[in-house]
Tab-separated table of C-alpha atoms and ligand atoms in Angstrom:
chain	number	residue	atom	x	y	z
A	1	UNK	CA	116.541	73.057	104.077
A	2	UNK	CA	113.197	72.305	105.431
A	3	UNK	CA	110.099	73.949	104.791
A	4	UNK	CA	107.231	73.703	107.896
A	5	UNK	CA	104.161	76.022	108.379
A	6	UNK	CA	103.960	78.770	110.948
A	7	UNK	CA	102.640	77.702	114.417
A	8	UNK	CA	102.365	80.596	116.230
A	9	UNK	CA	103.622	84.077	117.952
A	10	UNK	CA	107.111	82.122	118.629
A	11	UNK	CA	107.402	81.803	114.934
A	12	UNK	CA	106.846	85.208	113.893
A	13	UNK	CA	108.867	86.576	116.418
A	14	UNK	CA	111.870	83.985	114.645
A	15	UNK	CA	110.340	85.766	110.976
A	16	UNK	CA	111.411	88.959	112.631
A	17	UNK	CA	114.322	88.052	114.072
A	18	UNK	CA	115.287	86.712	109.900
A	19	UNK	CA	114.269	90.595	108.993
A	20	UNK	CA	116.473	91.786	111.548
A	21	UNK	CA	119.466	89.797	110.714
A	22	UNK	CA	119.171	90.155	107.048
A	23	UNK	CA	118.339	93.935	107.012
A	24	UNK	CA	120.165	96.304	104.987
A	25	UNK	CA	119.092	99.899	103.378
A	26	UNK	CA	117.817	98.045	100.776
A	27	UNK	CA	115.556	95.904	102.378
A	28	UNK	CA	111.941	96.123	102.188
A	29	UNK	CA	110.513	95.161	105.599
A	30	UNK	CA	111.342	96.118	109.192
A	31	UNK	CA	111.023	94.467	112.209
A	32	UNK	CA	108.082	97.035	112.441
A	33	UNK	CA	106.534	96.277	109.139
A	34	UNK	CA	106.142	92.527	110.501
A	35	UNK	CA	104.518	93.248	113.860
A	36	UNK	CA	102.120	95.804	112.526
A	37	UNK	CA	100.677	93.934	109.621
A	38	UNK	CA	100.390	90.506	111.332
A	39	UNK	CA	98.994	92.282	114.565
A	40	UNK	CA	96.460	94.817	113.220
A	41	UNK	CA	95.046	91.866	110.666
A	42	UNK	CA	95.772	88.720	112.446
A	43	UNK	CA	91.975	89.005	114.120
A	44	UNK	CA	89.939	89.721	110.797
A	45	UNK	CA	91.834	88.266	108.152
A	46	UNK	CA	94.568	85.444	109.868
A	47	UNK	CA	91.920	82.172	108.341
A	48	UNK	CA	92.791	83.453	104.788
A	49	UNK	CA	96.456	83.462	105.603
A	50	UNK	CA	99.034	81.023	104.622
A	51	UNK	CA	102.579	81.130	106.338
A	52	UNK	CA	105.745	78.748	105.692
A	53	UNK	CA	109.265	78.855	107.494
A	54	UNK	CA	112.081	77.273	105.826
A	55	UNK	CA	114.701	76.438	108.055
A	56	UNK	CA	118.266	75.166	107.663
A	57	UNK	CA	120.848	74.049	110.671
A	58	UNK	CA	118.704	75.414	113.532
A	59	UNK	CA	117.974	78.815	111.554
A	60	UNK	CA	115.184	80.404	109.844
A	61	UNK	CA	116.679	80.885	105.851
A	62	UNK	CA	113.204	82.148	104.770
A	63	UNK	CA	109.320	82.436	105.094
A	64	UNK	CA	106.542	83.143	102.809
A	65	UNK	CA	103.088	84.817	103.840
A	66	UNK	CA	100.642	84.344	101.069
A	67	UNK	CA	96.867	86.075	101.870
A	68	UNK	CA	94.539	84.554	99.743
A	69	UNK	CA	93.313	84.482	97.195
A	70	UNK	CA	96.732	87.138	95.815
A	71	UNK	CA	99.332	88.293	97.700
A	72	UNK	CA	102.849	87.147	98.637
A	73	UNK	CA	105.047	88.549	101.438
A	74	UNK	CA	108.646	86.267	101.177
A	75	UNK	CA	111.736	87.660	103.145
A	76	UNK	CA	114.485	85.155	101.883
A	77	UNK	CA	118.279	85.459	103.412
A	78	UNK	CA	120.173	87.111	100.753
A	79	UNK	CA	122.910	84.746	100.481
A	80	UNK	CA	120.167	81.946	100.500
A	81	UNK	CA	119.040	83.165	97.292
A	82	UNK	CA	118.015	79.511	96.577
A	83	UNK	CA	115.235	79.209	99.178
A	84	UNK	CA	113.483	81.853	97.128
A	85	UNK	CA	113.026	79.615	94.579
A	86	UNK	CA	110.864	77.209	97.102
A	87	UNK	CA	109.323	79.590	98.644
A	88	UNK	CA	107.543	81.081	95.338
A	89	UNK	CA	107.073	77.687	94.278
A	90	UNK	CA	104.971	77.212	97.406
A	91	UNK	CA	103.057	79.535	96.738
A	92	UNK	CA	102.345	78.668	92.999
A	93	UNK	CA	101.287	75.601	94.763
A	94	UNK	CA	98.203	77.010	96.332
A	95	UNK	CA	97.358	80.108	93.791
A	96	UNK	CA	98.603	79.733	90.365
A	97	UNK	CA	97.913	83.409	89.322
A	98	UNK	CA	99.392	85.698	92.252
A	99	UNK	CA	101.406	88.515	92.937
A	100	UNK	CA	104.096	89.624	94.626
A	101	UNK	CA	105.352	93.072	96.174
A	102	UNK	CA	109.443	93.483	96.289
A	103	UNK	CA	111.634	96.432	96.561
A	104	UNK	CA	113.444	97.001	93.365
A	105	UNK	CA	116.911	96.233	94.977
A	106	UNK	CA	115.906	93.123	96.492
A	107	UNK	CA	117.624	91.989	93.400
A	108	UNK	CA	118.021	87.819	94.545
A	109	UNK	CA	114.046	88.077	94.699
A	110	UNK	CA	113.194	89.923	91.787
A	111	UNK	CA	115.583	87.259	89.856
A	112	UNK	CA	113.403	84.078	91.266
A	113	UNK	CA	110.189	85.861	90.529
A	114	UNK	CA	111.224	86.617	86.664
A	115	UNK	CA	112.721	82.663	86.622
A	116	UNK	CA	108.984	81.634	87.440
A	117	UNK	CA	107.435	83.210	85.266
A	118	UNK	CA	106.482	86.724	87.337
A	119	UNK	CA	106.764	89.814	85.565
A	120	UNK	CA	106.136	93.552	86.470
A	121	UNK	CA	103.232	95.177	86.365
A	122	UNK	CA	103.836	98.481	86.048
A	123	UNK	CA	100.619	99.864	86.278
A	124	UNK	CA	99.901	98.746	89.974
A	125	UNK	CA	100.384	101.374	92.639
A	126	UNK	CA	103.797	101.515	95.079
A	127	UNK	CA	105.339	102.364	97.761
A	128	UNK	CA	108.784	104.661	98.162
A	129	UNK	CA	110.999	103.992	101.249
A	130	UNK	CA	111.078	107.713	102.573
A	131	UNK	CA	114.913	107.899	104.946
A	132	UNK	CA	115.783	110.468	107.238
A	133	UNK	CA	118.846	111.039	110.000
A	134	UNK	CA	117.484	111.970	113.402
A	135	UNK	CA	120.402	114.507	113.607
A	136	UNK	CA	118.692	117.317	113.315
A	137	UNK	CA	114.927	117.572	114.050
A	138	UNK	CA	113.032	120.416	114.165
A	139	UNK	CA	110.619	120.652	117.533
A	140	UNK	CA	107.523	119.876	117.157
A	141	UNK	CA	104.452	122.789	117.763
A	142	UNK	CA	100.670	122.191	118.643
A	143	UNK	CA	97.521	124.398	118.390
A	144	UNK	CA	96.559	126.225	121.696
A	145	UNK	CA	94.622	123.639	124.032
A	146	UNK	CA	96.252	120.447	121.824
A	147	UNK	CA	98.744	118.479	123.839
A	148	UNK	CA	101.130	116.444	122.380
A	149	UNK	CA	102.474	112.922	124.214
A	150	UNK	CA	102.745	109.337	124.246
A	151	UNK	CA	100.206	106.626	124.876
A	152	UNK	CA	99.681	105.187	128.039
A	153	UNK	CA	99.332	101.252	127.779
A	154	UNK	CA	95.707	100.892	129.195
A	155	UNK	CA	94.893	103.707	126.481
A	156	UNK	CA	93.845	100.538	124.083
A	157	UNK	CA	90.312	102.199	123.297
A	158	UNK	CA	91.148	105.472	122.912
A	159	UNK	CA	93.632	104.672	120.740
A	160	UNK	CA	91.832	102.286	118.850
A	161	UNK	CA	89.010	105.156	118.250
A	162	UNK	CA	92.163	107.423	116.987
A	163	UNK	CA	92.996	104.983	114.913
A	164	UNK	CA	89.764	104.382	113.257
A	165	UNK	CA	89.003	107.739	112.517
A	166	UNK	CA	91.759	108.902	110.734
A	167	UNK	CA	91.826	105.831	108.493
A	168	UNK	CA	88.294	106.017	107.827
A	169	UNK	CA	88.039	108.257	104.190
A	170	UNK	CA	87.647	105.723	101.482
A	171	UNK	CA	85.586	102.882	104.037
A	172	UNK	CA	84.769	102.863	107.560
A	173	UNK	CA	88.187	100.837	109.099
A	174	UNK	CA	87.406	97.702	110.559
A	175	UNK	CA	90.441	97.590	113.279
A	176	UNK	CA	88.834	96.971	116.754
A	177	UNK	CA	89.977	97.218	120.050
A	178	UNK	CA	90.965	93.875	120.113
A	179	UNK	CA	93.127	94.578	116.691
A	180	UNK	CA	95.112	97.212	118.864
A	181	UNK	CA	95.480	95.381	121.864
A	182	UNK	CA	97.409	92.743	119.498
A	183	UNK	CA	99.561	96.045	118.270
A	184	UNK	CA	100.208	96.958	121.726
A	185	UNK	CA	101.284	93.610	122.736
A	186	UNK	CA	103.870	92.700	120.026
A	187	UNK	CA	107.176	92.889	119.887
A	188	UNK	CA	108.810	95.546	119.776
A	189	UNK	CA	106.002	97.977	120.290
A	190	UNK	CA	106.891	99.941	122.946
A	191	UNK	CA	104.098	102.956	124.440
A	192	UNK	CA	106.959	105.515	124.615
A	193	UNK	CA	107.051	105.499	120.698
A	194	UNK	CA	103.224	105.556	120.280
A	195	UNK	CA	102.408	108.868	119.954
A	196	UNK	CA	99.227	111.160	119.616
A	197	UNK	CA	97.913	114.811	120.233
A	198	UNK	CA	94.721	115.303	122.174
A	199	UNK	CA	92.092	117.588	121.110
A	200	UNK	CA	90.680	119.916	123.549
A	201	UNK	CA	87.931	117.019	123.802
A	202	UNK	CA	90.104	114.493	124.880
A	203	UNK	CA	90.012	112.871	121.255
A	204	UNK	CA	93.196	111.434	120.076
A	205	UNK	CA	92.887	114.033	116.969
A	206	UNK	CA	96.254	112.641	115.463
A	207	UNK	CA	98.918	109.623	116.073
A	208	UNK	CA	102.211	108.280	114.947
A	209	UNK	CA	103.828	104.642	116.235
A	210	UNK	CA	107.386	103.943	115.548
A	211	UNK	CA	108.651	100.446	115.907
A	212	UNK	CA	112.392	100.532	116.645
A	213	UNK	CA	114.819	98.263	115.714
A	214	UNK	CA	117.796	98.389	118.229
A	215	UNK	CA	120.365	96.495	116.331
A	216	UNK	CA	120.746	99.152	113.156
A	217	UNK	CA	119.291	101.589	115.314
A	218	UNK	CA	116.277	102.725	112.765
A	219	UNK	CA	113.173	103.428	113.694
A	220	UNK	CA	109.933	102.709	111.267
A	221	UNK	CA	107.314	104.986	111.709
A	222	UNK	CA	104.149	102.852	110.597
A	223	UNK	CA	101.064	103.856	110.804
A	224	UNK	CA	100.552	107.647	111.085
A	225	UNK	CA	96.752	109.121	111.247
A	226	UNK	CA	95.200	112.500	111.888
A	227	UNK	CA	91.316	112.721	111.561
A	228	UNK	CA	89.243	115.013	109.115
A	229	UNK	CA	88.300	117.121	111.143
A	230	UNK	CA	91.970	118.246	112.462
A	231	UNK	CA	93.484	118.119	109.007
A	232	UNK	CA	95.844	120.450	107.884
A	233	UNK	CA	96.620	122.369	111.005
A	234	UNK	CA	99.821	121.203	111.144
A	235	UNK	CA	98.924	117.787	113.605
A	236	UNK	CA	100.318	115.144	111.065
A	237	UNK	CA	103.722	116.526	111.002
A	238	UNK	CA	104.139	117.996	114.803
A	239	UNK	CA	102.860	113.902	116.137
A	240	UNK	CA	105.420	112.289	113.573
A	241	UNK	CA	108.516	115.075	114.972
A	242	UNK	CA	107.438	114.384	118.483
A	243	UNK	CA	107.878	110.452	117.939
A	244	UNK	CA	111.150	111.218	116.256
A	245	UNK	CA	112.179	112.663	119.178
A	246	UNK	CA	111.531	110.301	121.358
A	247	UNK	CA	112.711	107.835	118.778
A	248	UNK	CA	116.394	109.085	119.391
A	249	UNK	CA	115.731	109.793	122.577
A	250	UNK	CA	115.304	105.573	122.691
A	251	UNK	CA	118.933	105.386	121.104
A	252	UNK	CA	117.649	105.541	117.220
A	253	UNK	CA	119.951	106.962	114.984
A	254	UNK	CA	117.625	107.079	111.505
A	255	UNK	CA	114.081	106.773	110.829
A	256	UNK	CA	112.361	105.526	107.919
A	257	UNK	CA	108.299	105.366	106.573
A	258	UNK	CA	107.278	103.624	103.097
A	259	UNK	CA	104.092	105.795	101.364
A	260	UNK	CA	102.668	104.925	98.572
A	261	UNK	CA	104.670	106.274	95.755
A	262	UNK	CA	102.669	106.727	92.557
A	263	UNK	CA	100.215	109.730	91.864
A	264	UNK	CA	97.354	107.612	93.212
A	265	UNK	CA	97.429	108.875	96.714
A	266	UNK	CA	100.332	111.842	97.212
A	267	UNK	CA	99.127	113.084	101.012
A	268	UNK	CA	101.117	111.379	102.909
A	269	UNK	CA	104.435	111.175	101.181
A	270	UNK	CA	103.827	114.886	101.230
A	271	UNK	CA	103.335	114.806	104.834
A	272	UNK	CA	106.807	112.742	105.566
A	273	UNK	CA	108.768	115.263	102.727
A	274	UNK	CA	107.746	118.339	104.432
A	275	UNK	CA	109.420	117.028	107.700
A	276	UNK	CA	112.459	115.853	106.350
A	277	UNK	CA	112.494	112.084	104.527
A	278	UNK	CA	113.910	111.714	101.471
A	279	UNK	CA	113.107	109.307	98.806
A	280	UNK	CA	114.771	106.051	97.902
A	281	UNK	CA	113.767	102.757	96.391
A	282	UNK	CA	110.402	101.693	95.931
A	283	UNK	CA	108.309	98.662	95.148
A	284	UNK	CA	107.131	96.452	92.461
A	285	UNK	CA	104.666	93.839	91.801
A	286	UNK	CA	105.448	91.376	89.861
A	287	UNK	CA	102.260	88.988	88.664
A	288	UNK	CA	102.186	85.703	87.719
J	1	LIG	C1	98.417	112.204	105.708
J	1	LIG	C2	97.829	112.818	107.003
J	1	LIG	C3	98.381	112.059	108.205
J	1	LIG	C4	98.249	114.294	107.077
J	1	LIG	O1	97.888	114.806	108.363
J	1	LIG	P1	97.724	116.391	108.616
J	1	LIG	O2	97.596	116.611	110.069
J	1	LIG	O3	96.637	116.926	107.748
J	1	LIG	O4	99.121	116.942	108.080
J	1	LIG	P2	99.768	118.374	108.401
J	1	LIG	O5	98.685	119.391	108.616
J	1	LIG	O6	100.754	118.227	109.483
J	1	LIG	O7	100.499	118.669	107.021
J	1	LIG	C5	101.886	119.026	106.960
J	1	LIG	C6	102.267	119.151	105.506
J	1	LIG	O8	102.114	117.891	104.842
J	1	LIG	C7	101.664	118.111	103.488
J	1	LIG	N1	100.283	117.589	103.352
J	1	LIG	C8	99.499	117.084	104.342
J	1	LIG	N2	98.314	116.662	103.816
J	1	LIG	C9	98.368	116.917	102.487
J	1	LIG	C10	97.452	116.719	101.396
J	1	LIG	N3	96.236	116.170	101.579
J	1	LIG	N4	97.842	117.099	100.164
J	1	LIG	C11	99.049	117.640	99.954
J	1	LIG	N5	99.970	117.885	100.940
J	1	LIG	C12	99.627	117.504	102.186
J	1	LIG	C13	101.664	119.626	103.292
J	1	LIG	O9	102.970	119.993	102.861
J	1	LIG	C14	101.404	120.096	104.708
J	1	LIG	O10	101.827	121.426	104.933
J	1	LIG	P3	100.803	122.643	104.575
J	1	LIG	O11	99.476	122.307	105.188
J	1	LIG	O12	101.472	123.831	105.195
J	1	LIG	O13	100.722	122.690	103.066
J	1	LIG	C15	96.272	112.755	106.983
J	1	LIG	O14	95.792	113.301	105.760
J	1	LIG	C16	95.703	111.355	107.140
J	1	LIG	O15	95.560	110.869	108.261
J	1	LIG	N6	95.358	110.675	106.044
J	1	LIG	C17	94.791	109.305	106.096
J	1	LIG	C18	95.779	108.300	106.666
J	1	LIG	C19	97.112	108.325	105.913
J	1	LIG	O16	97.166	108.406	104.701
J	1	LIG	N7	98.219	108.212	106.675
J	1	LIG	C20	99.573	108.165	106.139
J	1	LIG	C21	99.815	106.850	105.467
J	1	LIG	S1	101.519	106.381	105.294
């Protein structure tokens, strides 16, 4: 096994392709989960990243994505369970207190992490993997003079803008044009699964993006927005069933979308429950 550091967008296309070939139910990342958080970030935050590849016979085994100064991404090949082992110990190399988000059935990580010297902290908010079927989806419904449809790919600042005002509540977002560009460009975001209603305005008043991944056929919906001012007119739920739609319409058979699960912030699991997603595993950090 042999451990080099990440080079460029060839390599994280070969840390998705590892996601993709190691995915199960009980997995915590998509292919989707990868291209959004390395795409919307890479601009703002990519200096304070860290990113490793171990590879063995011609194949990716593993990676590791620390952001400094305390987090740890690692997808390691389940019947690698070994490289997870070097990959945390990586990691302790350049922050010896971190942390490190899992899925509580990702049960060969969670092992390594408790053999060096991680343990849970149980305190820290989660998420919950929310799963639904697309067999049977209700059809979506707009306010008079909203229209519901997909983006169009030289919609970058507009959709940007939508973007940034729905995810602007705590602290004014900092994702720019640019940021979304880098969404739109990455694999395998695809416009006909980027969907928003426009406000009488022309504002993109709510939005939902599903990344699918054609091999299991599941589709992660990641991230979903409505603004203030259109809250709770129904927006949030009729964008997400219109990208379902179009979501099996694209061959997907099952959809999933990871809220945060503890008390701390209960909107939007409430938002993906009243659609149709069901709960299922969630995650845990583990601290060093
Ligand atoms: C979560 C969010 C997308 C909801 O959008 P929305 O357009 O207001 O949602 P809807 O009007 O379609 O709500 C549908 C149902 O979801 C649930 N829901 C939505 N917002 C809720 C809230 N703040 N509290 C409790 N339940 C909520 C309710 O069951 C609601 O039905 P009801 O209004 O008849 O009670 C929006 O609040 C938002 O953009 N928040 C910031 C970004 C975010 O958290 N995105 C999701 C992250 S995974």
């Amino acid at each position: 096994m042999r451990r080099r550091d990440y080079e460029g967008p060839d390599d994280l296309r070969l840390m998705q392709d590892l996601v993709q070939r190691t995915w199960s139910p009980r997995s915590r990342l998509h292919i989707g989960d990868v291209a959004w958080e390395r795409s919307v970030n890479f601009g703002r935050r990519g200096d304070t990243w860290r990113t490793a590849l171990w590879e063995d016979d011609g194949q990716v085994v593993a990676w590791g994505w620390a952001e400094l100064p305390d987090h740890l991404l690692l997808v390691v090949d389940p019947v690698r369970p070994e490289a997870a082992a070097e990959v945390i110990a990586w990691y302790r190399a350049l922050v010896p207190e971190g942390a490190c988000s899992v899925l509580e059935e990702e049960t060969h990580l969670v092992s390594a992490l408790e053999a060096a010297g991680f343990h849970p902290d149980d305190e820290a908010p989660f998420f919950t993997h929310h799963d639904m079927s697309l067999s049977d989806l209700r059809t979506p419904v707009v306010p008079d003079g909203f229209t519901l449809r997909h983006v169009r790919p030289d919609e970058v600042e507009k959709r940007a803008a939508g973007h940034r005002a729905a995810w602007s509540d705590l602290a004014p977002s900092k994702v720019t044009d640019e940021d979304f560009a880098a969404v739109m460009s990455t694999w395998p975001y695809r416009p006909e699964l980027d969907w928003i209603v426009e406000a009488p305005n022309g504002e993109f008043a709510a939005s939902a993006l599903i990344w699918l991944d054609e091999v299991h056929g599941v589709g992660l919906v990641e991230p979903v927005g409505c603004a203030p001012e259109y809250r709770r007119r129904g927006l949030g739920q009729a964008v997400n069933l219109a990208a379902l739609h179009a979501l099996r319409d694209a061959g997907g058979t099952d959809a999933r979308v990871c809220p945060r699960g503890d008390d701390g912030y209960p909107s939007a699991r409430a938002l993906y429950q009243s659609i149709g997603f069901k709960p299922g595993a969630r995650t845990r950090l583990y601290v060093a």
